Amino acid sequence: MTATNSEATLPSQGTEAPRSGRVDPKYLRSNPSKGAFEMWAWLFMRVSGAALVILIFVHLWTNLMVGDGIYQIDFAFVAGKWANPVWQFWDLTMLWLAMLHGANGMRTIINDYAEKDSTRLALKSILYLASTVIIILGTLVIFTFEPCLVDEAGNLLEYAPSFCETAVN
Amino acid sequence: MTQTKSTPGGRGTLYKGREGMWSWVGHRITGVGIFFFLLVHVLDTSLVRVSPEAYNAVIGAYKHPIMILGEIGLVGAIVFHAFNGLRIILVDFWKQGTRYHRQMLWAVLTLWLVTMVAFSVRHLMIFFEGWEGF
């Protein structure tokens, strides 16, 4: 037995309280090296969560609370926002953090409720696949977005935002 | 010996059936709901790469009266998850966090109510000003 931590000792029994890495091996469900991953996942939830509060509250404020609110949201509105690299970066950060935060939360829930190994594997496979597809899709959309679409004759489409007129002419 | 079951006399356990458990239940349910909305929201936003018409048609659904109520529900879930998440961070990292976790839950619920009244009033005001009927 290695040195004992007096703060972790239960006075009544004189034994150490169980904690990650100090549990009797017969009670371990998986490889102890997973403990480091779970610690980083736990920390990530708190750091990304705090960032997402700011990212999402500002997102809701600019899209729903100011201007015409819900009615202003259309193709031209999105084009106007993404013409600014700050909003591209804002939405990209929000996409990645929210998806990773949400996927990790869903992973925790699957681990809690799906008792069969095969069920856990199936559900987590779907979760990881869906999350990867959504993150890649969203990232591509932000970076390949073309606001000033033209028809075959080279004329701007009617939904194009107003700043396209000066850019084309 | 620690109690493991709540007793009919009202003196239950520290956790089960009390603030700690219910805030955890609320955090899970809102989290799952927000996650599924997020999947849909990235997909509907991706329609800007299909065509302006496709995006405007689908995003137009968010302006329907039923969806306006849905948005209030969604924002309610997000605001609870956000404020309760900050409470969890304080419970984990602030020295006095575990001592005041119940008081902090009441603070979360109060702030949630204030935020949601303000959001709902503004969102409904905008909706009724611009509504052209069914």
mmCIF file of C-alpha atoms in Angstrom:
data_model
loop_
_atom_site.group_PDB
_atom_site.id
_atom_site.type_symbol
_atom_site.label_atom_id
_atom_site.label_comp_id
_atom_site.label_asym_id
_atom_site.label_seq_id
_atom_site.Cartn_x
_atom_site.Cartn_y
_atom_site.Cartn_z
ATOM 1 C CA MET A 1 0.000 0.000 0.000
ATOM 2 C CA THR A 2 1.298 3.426 -0.926
ATOM 3 C CA ALA A 3 1.142 6.438 1.362
ATOM 4 C CA THR A 4 -2.363 7.150 2.611
ATOM 5 C CA ASN A 5 -4.116 10.475 2.213
ATOM 6 C CA SER A 6 -5.361 11.463 5.654
ATOM 7 C CA GLU A 7 -8.106 13.650 4.187
ATOM 8 C CA ALA A 8 -9.496 10.675 2.292
ATOM 9 C CA THR A 9 -9.544 8.397 5.324
ATOM 10 C CA LEU A 10 -12.888 7.547 6.799
ATOM 11 C CA PRO A 11 -12.416 8.015 10.578
ATOM 12 C CA SER A 12 -14.872 5.296 11.520
ATOM 13 C CA GLN A 13 -13.224 2.547 9.524
ATOM 14 C CA GLY A 14 -9.679 3.755 9.048
ATOM 15 C CA THR A 15 -9.847 2.972 5.348
ATOM 16 C CA GLU A 16 -9.474 5.256 2.388
ATOM 17 C CA ALA A 17 -12.579 6.479 0.618
ATOM 18 C CA PRO A 18 -12.768 5.073 -2.899
ATOM 19 C CA ARG A 19 -11.695 7.456 -5.606
ATOM 20 C CA SER A 20 -10.404 7.217 -9.145
ATOM 21 C CA GLY A 21 -7.348 5.000 -9.334
ATOM 22 C CA ARG A 22 -7.500 3.895 -5.681
ATOM 23 C CA VAL A 23 -10.363 1.441 -5.955
ATOM 24 C CA ASP A 24 -9.736 -2.233 -5.318
ATOM 25 C CA PRO A 25 -8.993 -3.674 -8.801
ATOM 26 C CA LYS A 26 -11.801 -6.219 -8.473
ATOM 27 C CA TYR A 27 -14.325 -3.356 -8.544
ATOM 28 C CA LEU A 28 -12.858 -1.729 -11.650
ATOM 29 C CA ARG A 29 -15.135 -2.008 -14.663
ATOM 30 C CA SER A 30 -12.537 -0.912 -17.175
ATOM 31 C CA ASN A 31 -8.914 -0.022 -17.730
ATOM 32 C CA PRO A 32 -7.673 2.430 -15.051
ATOM 33 C CA SER A 33 -5.931 4.505 -17.730
ATOM 34 C CA LYS A 34 -9.421 5.616 -18.815
ATOM 35 C CA GLY A 35 -9.472 7.708 -15.626
ATOM 36 C CA ALA A 36 -7.359 10.413 -17.264
ATOM 37 C CA PHE A 37 -9.748 10.631 -20.228
ATOM 38 C CA GLU A 38 -12.751 10.940 -17.938
ATOM 39 C CA MET A 39 -11.011 13.687 -15.968
ATOM 40 C CA TRP A 40 -10.324 15.672 -19.147
ATOM 41 C CA ALA A 41 -13.910 15.079 -20.295
ATOM 42 C CA TRP A 42 -15.177 16.375 -16.936
ATOM 43 C CA LEU A 43 -12.982 19.474 -17.209
ATOM 44 C CA PHE A 44 -13.971 20.047 -20.848
ATOM 45 C CA MET A 45 -17.676 20.065 -19.887
ATOM 46 C CA ARG A 46 -17.060 22.905 -17.424
ATOM 47 C CA VAL A 47 -14.748 24.987 -19.638
ATOM 48 C CA SER A 48 -16.836 24.567 -22.821
ATOM 49 C CA GLY A 49 -20.042 25.061 -20.818
ATOM 50 C CA ALA A 50 -18.906 28.433 -19.493
ATOM 51 C CA ALA A 51 -17.830 29.514 -23.006
ATOM 52 C CA LEU A 52 -21.115 28.303 -24.519
ATOM 53 C CA VAL A 53 -23.154 30.447 -22.113
ATOM 54 C CA ILE A 54 -21.537 33.556 -23.637
ATOM 55 C CA LEU A 55 -21.496 32.233 -27.228
ATOM 56 C CA ILE A 56 -25.165 31.160 -27.230
ATOM 57 C CA PHE A 57 -26.563 34.106 -25.251
ATOM 58 C CA VAL A 58 -24.968 36.558 -27.709
ATOM 59 C CA HIS A 59 -26.199 34.383 -30.622
ATOM 60 C CA LEU A 60 -29.774 34.525 -29.275
ATOM 61 C CA TRP A 61 -29.492 38.262 -28.562
ATOM 62 C CA THR A 62 -28.296 39.277 -32.053
ATOM 63 C CA ASN A 63 -30.661 36.920 -33.903
ATOM 64 C CA LEU A 64 -33.873 37.122 -31.842
ATOM 65 C CA MET A 65 -33.835 40.127 -29.485
ATOM 66 C CA VAL A 66 -32.609 43.037 -31.646
ATOM 67 C CA GLY A 67 -33.825 44.356 -35.010
ATOM 68 C CA ASP A 68 -36.854 42.492 -36.354
ATOM 69 C CA GLY A 69 -36.033 39.435 -34.231
ATOM 70 C CA ILE A 70 -37.217 36.129 -35.687
ATOM 71 C CA TYR A 71 -38.574 37.856 -38.837
ATOM 72 C CA GLN A 72 -35.150 39.186 -39.907
ATOM 73 C CA ILE A 73 -33.683 35.690 -40.264
ATOM 74 C CA ASP A 74 -33.357 34.771 -43.927
ATOM 75 C CA PHE A 75 -30.625 34.053 -46.479
ATOM 76 C CA ALA A 76 -29.548 37.711 -46.678
ATOM 77 C CA PHE A 77 -29.305 37.936 -42.867
ATOM 78 C CA VAL A 78 -26.992 34.906 -42.690
ATOM 79 C CA ALA A 79 -24.954 36.261 -45.622
ATOM 80 C CA GLY A 80 -24.630 39.623 -43.876
ATOM 81 C CA LYS A 81 -23.370 38.014 -40.664
ATOM 82 C CA TRP A 82 -20.881 35.677 -42.363
ATOM 83 C CA ALA A 83 -19.446 38.550 -44.415
ATOM 84 C CA ASN A 84 -17.787 39.402 -41.101
ATOM 85 C CA PRO A 85 -14.981 36.967 -40.102
ATOM 86 C CA VAL A 86 -15.790 37.577 -36.423
ATOM 87 C CA TRP A 87 -19.232 35.973 -36.852
ATOM 88 C CA GLN A 88 -17.739 33.141 -38.926
ATOM 89 C CA PHE A 89 -15.315 32.419 -36.092
ATOM 90 C CA TRP A 90 -18.104 32.885 -33.514
ATOM 91 C CA ASP A 91 -20.405 30.377 -35.214
ATOM 92 C CA LEU A 92 -17.559 27.938 -35.888
ATOM 93 C CA THR A 93 -16.502 27.961 -32.216
ATOM 94 C CA MET A 94 -20.126 27.611 -31.127
ATOM 95 C CA LEU A 95 -20.649 24.665 -33.516
ATOM 96 C CA TRP A 96 -17.581 22.731 -32.346
ATOM 97 C CA LEU A 97 -17.968 23.401 -28.624
ATOM 98 C CA ALA A 98 -21.733 22.764 -28.593
ATOM 99 C CA MET A 99 -21.447 19.536 -30.594
ATOM 100 C CA LEU A 100 -18.566 18.163 -28.503
ATOM 101 C CA HIS A 101 -20.285 19.246 -25.261
ATOM 102 C CA GLY A 102 -23.573 17.702 -26.371
ATOM 103 C CA ALA A 103 -21.987 14.512 -27.705
ATOM 104 C CA ASN A 104 -20.081 13.999 -24.456
ATOM 105 C CA GLY A 105 -23.272 14.557 -22.474
ATOM 106 C CA MET A 106 -25.096 11.992 -24.607
ATOM 107 C CA ARG A 107 -22.163 9.572 -24.157
ATOM 108 C CA THR A 108 -22.547 9.906 -20.371
ATOM 109 C CA ILE A 109 -26.278 9.243 -20.602
ATOM 110 C CA ILE A 110 -25.775 6.184 -22.834
ATOM 111 C CA ASN A 111 -23.177 4.828 -20.369
ATOM 112 C CA ASP A 112 -25.668 5.359 -17.533
ATOM 113 C CA TYR A 113 -28.750 3.740 -19.025
ATOM 114 C CA ALA A 114 -27.662 1.230 -21.695
ATOM 115 C CA GLU A 115 -26.640 -1.802 -19.665
ATOM 116 C CA LYS A 116 -25.778 -4.278 -22.425
ATOM 117 C CA ASP A 117 -22.317 -3.888 -23.989
ATOM 118 C CA SER A 118 -23.730 -4.331 -27.491
ATOM 119 C CA THR A 119 -26.437 -1.698 -26.920
ATOM 120 C CA ARG A 120 -23.881 0.805 -25.619
ATOM 121 C CA LEU A 121 -21.616 0.149 -28.584
ATOM 122 C CA ALA A 122 -24.472 0.542 -31.085
ATOM 123 C CA LEU A 123 -25.826 3.746 -29.537
ATOM 124 C CA LYS A 124 -22.389 5.318 -29.188
ATOM 125 C CA SER A 125 -21.511 4.399 -32.773
ATOM 126 C CA ILE A 126 -24.615 6.222 -34.006
ATOM 127 C CA LEU A 127 -23.831 9.162 -31.713
ATOM 128 C CA TYR A 128 -20.210 9.521 -32.879
ATOM 129 C CA LEU A 129 -21.140 9.110 -36.535
ATOM 130 C CA ALA A 130 -23.947 11.682 -36.373
ATOM 131 C CA SER A 131 -21.804 14.149 -34.397
ATOM 132 C CA THR A 132 -18.880 13.847 -36.832
ATOM 133 C CA VAL A 133 -21.147 14.358 -39.847
ATOM 134 C CA ILE A 134 -22.800 17.432 -38.287
ATOM 135 C CA ILE A 135 -19.483 19.032 -37.233
ATOM 136 C CA ILE A 136 -17.900 18.519 -40.669
ATOM 137 C CA LEU A 137 -21.046 19.647 -42.503
ATOM 138 C CA GLY A 138 -21.394 22.793 -40.400
ATOM 139 C CA THR A 139 -17.707 23.675 -40.768
ATOM 140 C CA LEU A 140 -17.850 23.270 -44.560
ATOM 141 C CA VAL A 141 -21.018 25.379 -44.756
ATOM 142 C CA ILE A 142 -19.416 28.270 -42.846
ATOM 143 C CA PHE A 143 -16.259 28.264 -44.985
ATOM 144 C CA THR A 144 -17.686 27.514 -48.437
ATOM 145 C CA PHE A 145 -20.689 29.835 -48.146
ATOM 146 C CA GLU A 146 -21.215 32.051 -51.230
ATOM 147 C CA PRO A 147 -23.441 35.084 -50.459
ATOM 148 C CA CYS A 148 -23.609 36.687 -53.927
ATOM 149 C CA LEU A 149 -25.149 33.955 -56.073
ATOM 150 C CA VAL A 150 -25.723 34.757 -59.764
ATOM 151 C CA ASP A 151 -27.761 33.035 -62.492
ATOM 152 C CA GLU A 152 -26.365 31.830 -65.852
ATOM 153 C CA ALA A 153 -26.600 35.346 -67.307
ATOM 154 C CA GLY A 154 -24.475 36.691 -64.447
ATOM 155 C CA ASN A 155 -27.327 38.567 -62.730
ATOM 156 C CA LEU A 156 -27.668 38.521 -58.971
ATOM 157 C CA LEU A 157 -30.388 36.259 -57.590
ATOM 158 C CA GLU A 158 -33.207 38.197 -55.941
ATOM 159 C CA TYR A 159 -32.428 36.777 -52.472
ATOM 160 C CA ALA A 160 -28.873 38.092 -52.492
ATOM 161 C CA PRO A 161 -28.048 40.567 -49.708
ATOM 162 C CA SER A 162 -27.855 44.250 -50.708
ATOM 163 C CA PHE A 163 -24.057 44.495 -50.297
ATOM 164 C CA CYS A 164 -23.659 42.145 -53.318
ATOM 165 C CA GLU A 165 -24.870 44.856 -55.710
ATOM 166 C CA THR A 166 -21.829 47.036 -55.085
ATOM 167 C CA ALA A 167 -19.522 44.020 -55.167
ATOM 168 C CA VAL A 168 -20.712 42.826 -58.601
ATOM 169 C CA ASN A 169 -21.055 46.134 -60.435
ATOM 170 C CA MET B 1 -25.330 4.403 8.933
ATOM 171 C CA THR B 2 -26.376 6.551 6.020
ATOM 172 C CA GLN B 3 -29.983 6.464 4.985
ATOM 173 C CA THR B 4 -30.588 5.031 1.565
ATOM 174 C CA LYS B 5 -34.368 5.314 1.324
ATOM 175 C CA SER B 6 -36.582 8.297 1.930
ATOM 176 C CA THR B 7 -38.855 7.939 4.901
ATOM 177 C CA PRO B 8 -42.575 8.814 4.972
ATOM 178 C CA GLY B 9 -41.966 11.179 7.883
ATOM 179 C CA GLY B 10 -40.444 13.739 5.532
ATOM 180 C CA ARG B 11 -36.848 13.324 6.693
ATOM 181 C CA GLY B 12 -35.477 11.801 3.520
ATOM 182 C CA THR B 13 -31.976 11.413 2.222
ATOM 183 C CA LEU B 14 -29.619 14.247 1.422
ATOM 184 C CA TYR B 15 -30.011 13.670 -2.302
ATOM 185 C CA LYS B 16 -32.944 11.521 -3.411
ATOM 186 C CA GLY B 17 -36.101 13.475 -4.195
ATOM 187 C CA ARG B 18 -34.482 16.750 -3.198
ATOM 188 C CA GLU B 19 -32.941 19.795 -4.894
ATOM 189 C CA GLY B 20 -29.772 17.960 -5.896
ATOM 190 C CA MET B 21 -31.664 15.180 -7.663
ATOM 191 C CA TRP B 22 -34.231 17.366 -9.379
ATOM 192 C CA SER B 23 -31.669 19.839 -10.709
ATOM 193 C CA TRP B 24 -29.745 16.844 -12.089
ATOM 194 C CA VAL B 25 -32.923 15.488 -13.753
ATOM 195 C CA GLY B 26 -33.668 18.927 -15.209
ATOM 196 C CA HIS B 27 -30.110 19.290 -16.484
ATOM 197 C CA ARG B 28 -30.272 15.906 -18.267
ATOM 198 C CA ILE B 29 -33.671 16.419 -19.879
ATOM 199 C CA THR B 30 -32.879 19.943 -21.109
ATOM 200 C CA GLY B 31 -29.456 18.776 -22.318
ATOM 201 C CA VAL B 32 -30.888 15.953 -24.436
ATOM 202 C CA GLY B 33 -33.545 18.262 -25.881
ATOM 203 C CA ILE B 34 -31.007 20.955 -26.782
ATOM 204 C CA PHE B 35 -28.699 18.353 -28.394
ATOM 205 C CA PHE B 36 -31.413 17.100 -30.756
ATOM 206 C CA PHE B 37 -32.408 20.665 -31.626
ATOM 207 C CA LEU B 38 -28.757 21.431 -32.370
ATOM 208 C CA LEU B 39 -28.595 18.578 -34.906
ATOM 209 C CA VAL B 40 -31.699 19.938 -36.649
ATOM 210 C CA HIS B 41 -30.451 23.535 -36.441
ATOM 211 C CA VAL B 42 -27.120 22.762 -38.150
ATOM 212 C CA LEU B 43 -29.036 20.898 -40.874
ATOM 213 C CA ASP B 44 -31.507 23.755 -41.498
ATOM 214 C CA THR B 45 -28.688 26.323 -41.535
ATOM 215 C CA SER B 46 -26.803 24.135 -44.028
ATOM 216 C CA LEU B 47 -29.582 24.851 -46.533
ATOM 217 C CA VAL B 48 -27.851 28.200 -47.253
ATOM 218 C CA ARG B 49 -25.492 26.046 -49.353
ATOM 219 C CA VAL B 50 -28.404 24.475 -51.259
ATOM 220 C CA SER B 51 -30.235 27.628 -52.332
ATOM 221 C CA PRO B 52 -31.581 30.874 -50.838
ATOM 222 C CA GLU B 53 -35.135 29.668 -51.614
ATOM 223 C CA ALA B 54 -34.651 26.380 -49.749
ATOM 224 C CA TYR B 55 -33.186 28.155 -46.710
ATOM 225 C CA ASN B 56 -35.865 30.869 -46.615
ATOM 226 C CA ALA B 57 -38.669 28.306 -46.981
ATOM 227 C CA VAL B 58 -37.437 26.119 -44.114
ATOM 228 C CA ILE B 59 -36.403 28.974 -41.798
ATOM 229 C CA GLY B 60 -39.864 30.447 -42.473
ATOM 230 C CA ALA B 61 -41.273 27.561 -40.426
ATOM 231 C CA TYR B 62 -39.650 29.105 -37.335
ATOM 232 C CA LYS B 63 -41.974 32.121 -37.791
ATOM 233 C CA HIS B 64 -45.179 30.058 -37.406
ATOM 234 C CA PRO B 65 -47.116 30.747 -34.139
ATOM 235 C CA ILE B 66 -46.603 27.167 -32.897
ATOM 236 C CA MET B 67 -42.871 27.456 -33.498
ATOM 237 C CA ILE B 68 -42.815 30.821 -31.677
ATOM 238 C CA LEU B 69 -44.047 28.934 -28.586
ATOM 239 C CA GLY B 70 -41.518 26.200 -29.343
ATOM 240 C CA GLU B 71 -38.740 28.808 -29.385
ATOM 241 C CA ILE B 72 -39.807 30.040 -25.952
ATOM 242 C CA GLY B 73 -39.601 26.424 -24.738
ATOM 243 C CA LEU B 74 -36.210 25.938 -26.393
ATOM 244 C CA VAL B 75 -34.783 29.148 -24.921
ATOM 245 C CA GLY B 76 -36.277 28.122 -21.543
ATOM 246 C CA ALA B 77 -34.343 24.843 -21.739
ATOM 247 C CA ILE B 78 -31.138 26.598 -22.832
ATOM 248 C CA VAL B 79 -31.345 29.261 -20.092
ATOM 249 C CA PHE B 80 -31.982 26.636 -17.383
ATOM 250 C CA HIS B 81 -29.140 24.439 -18.666
ATOM 251 C CA ALA B 82 -26.828 27.483 -18.809
ATOM 252 C CA PHE B 83 -27.588 28.845 -15.336
ATOM 253 C CA ASN B 84 -27.665 25.417 -13.688
ATOM 254 C CA GLY B 85 -24.395 24.581 -15.482
ATOM 255 C CA LEU B 86 -22.778 27.665 -13.944
ATOM 256 C CA ARG B 87 -24.109 26.454 -10.572
ATOM 257 C CA ILE B 88 -22.478 23.050 -11.157
ATOM 258 C CA ILE B 89 -19.175 24.813 -11.920
ATOM 259 C CA LEU B 90 -19.485 26.724 -8.634
ATOM 260 C CA VAL B 91 -20.327 23.530 -6.719
ATOM 261 C CA ASP B 92 -17.212 21.891 -8.185
ATOM 262 C CA PHE B 93 -14.690 24.738 -7.979
ATOM 263 C CA TRP B 94 -15.874 27.167 -5.289
ATOM 264 C CA LYS B 95 -14.860 26.237 -1.745
ATOM 265 C CA GLN B 96 -18.307 27.029 -0.329
ATOM 266 C CA GLY B 97 -20.080 25.535 -3.362
ATOM 267 C CA THR B 98 -21.414 22.367 -1.743
ATOM 268 C CA ARG B 99 -22.563 24.318 1.324
ATOM 269 C CA TYR B 100 -24.695 26.717 -0.755
ATOM 270 C CA HIS B 101 -25.789 24.414 -3.613
ATOM 271 C CA ARG B 102 -29.472 24.628 -2.611
ATOM 272 C CA GLN B 103 -29.480 28.413 -2.274
ATOM 273 C CA MET B 104 -27.728 28.578 -5.657
ATOM 274 C CA LEU B 105 -30.479 26.440 -7.205
ATOM 275 C CA TRP B 106 -33.087 28.942 -6.006
ATOM 276 C CA ALA B 107 -30.943 31.726 -7.463
ATOM 277 C CA VAL B 108 -30.830 29.781 -10.765
ATOM 278 C CA LEU B 109 -34.620 29.403 -10.799
ATOM 279 C CA THR B 110 -35.165 33.087 -9.950
ATOM 280 C CA LEU B 111 -32.744 34.263 -12.652
ATOM 281 C CA TRP B 112 -34.351 31.799 -15.077
ATOM 282 C CA LEU B 113 -37.803 33.259 -14.376
ATOM 283 C CA VAL B 114 -36.618 36.879 -14.808
ATOM 284 C CA THR B 115 -34.759 36.030 -18.040
ATOM 285 C CA MET B 116 -37.686 34.065 -19.449
ATOM 286 C CA VAL B 117 -40.255 36.788 -18.696
ATOM 287 C CA ALA B 118 -38.025 39.328 -20.483
ATOM 288 C CA PHE B 119 -37.315 37.003 -23.423
ATOM 289 C CA SER B 120 -40.955 35.920 -23.847
ATOM 290 C CA VAL B 121 -42.274 39.498 -23.758
ATOM 291 C CA ARG B 122 -39.755 40.667 -26.370
ATOM 292 C CA HIS B 123 -40.158 37.589 -28.599
ATOM 293 C CA LEU B 124 -43.988 37.758 -28.507
ATOM 294 C CA MET B 125 -43.950 41.547 -29.093
ATOM 295 C CA ILE B 126 -41.856 41.085 -32.240
ATOM 296 C CA PHE B 127 -44.065 38.198 -33.323
ATOM 297 C CA PHE B 128 -47.386 40.054 -32.969
ATOM 298 C CA GLU B 129 -46.040 43.230 -34.610
ATOM 299 C CA GLY B 130 -45.048 41.360 -37.739
ATOM 300 C CA TRP B 131 -47.702 38.647 -37.849
ATOM 301 C CA GLU B 132 -49.780 38.628 -41.036
ATOM 302 C CA GLY B 133 -52.231 35.924 -39.948
ATOM 303 C CA PHE B 134 -52.428 32.302 -41.001
#
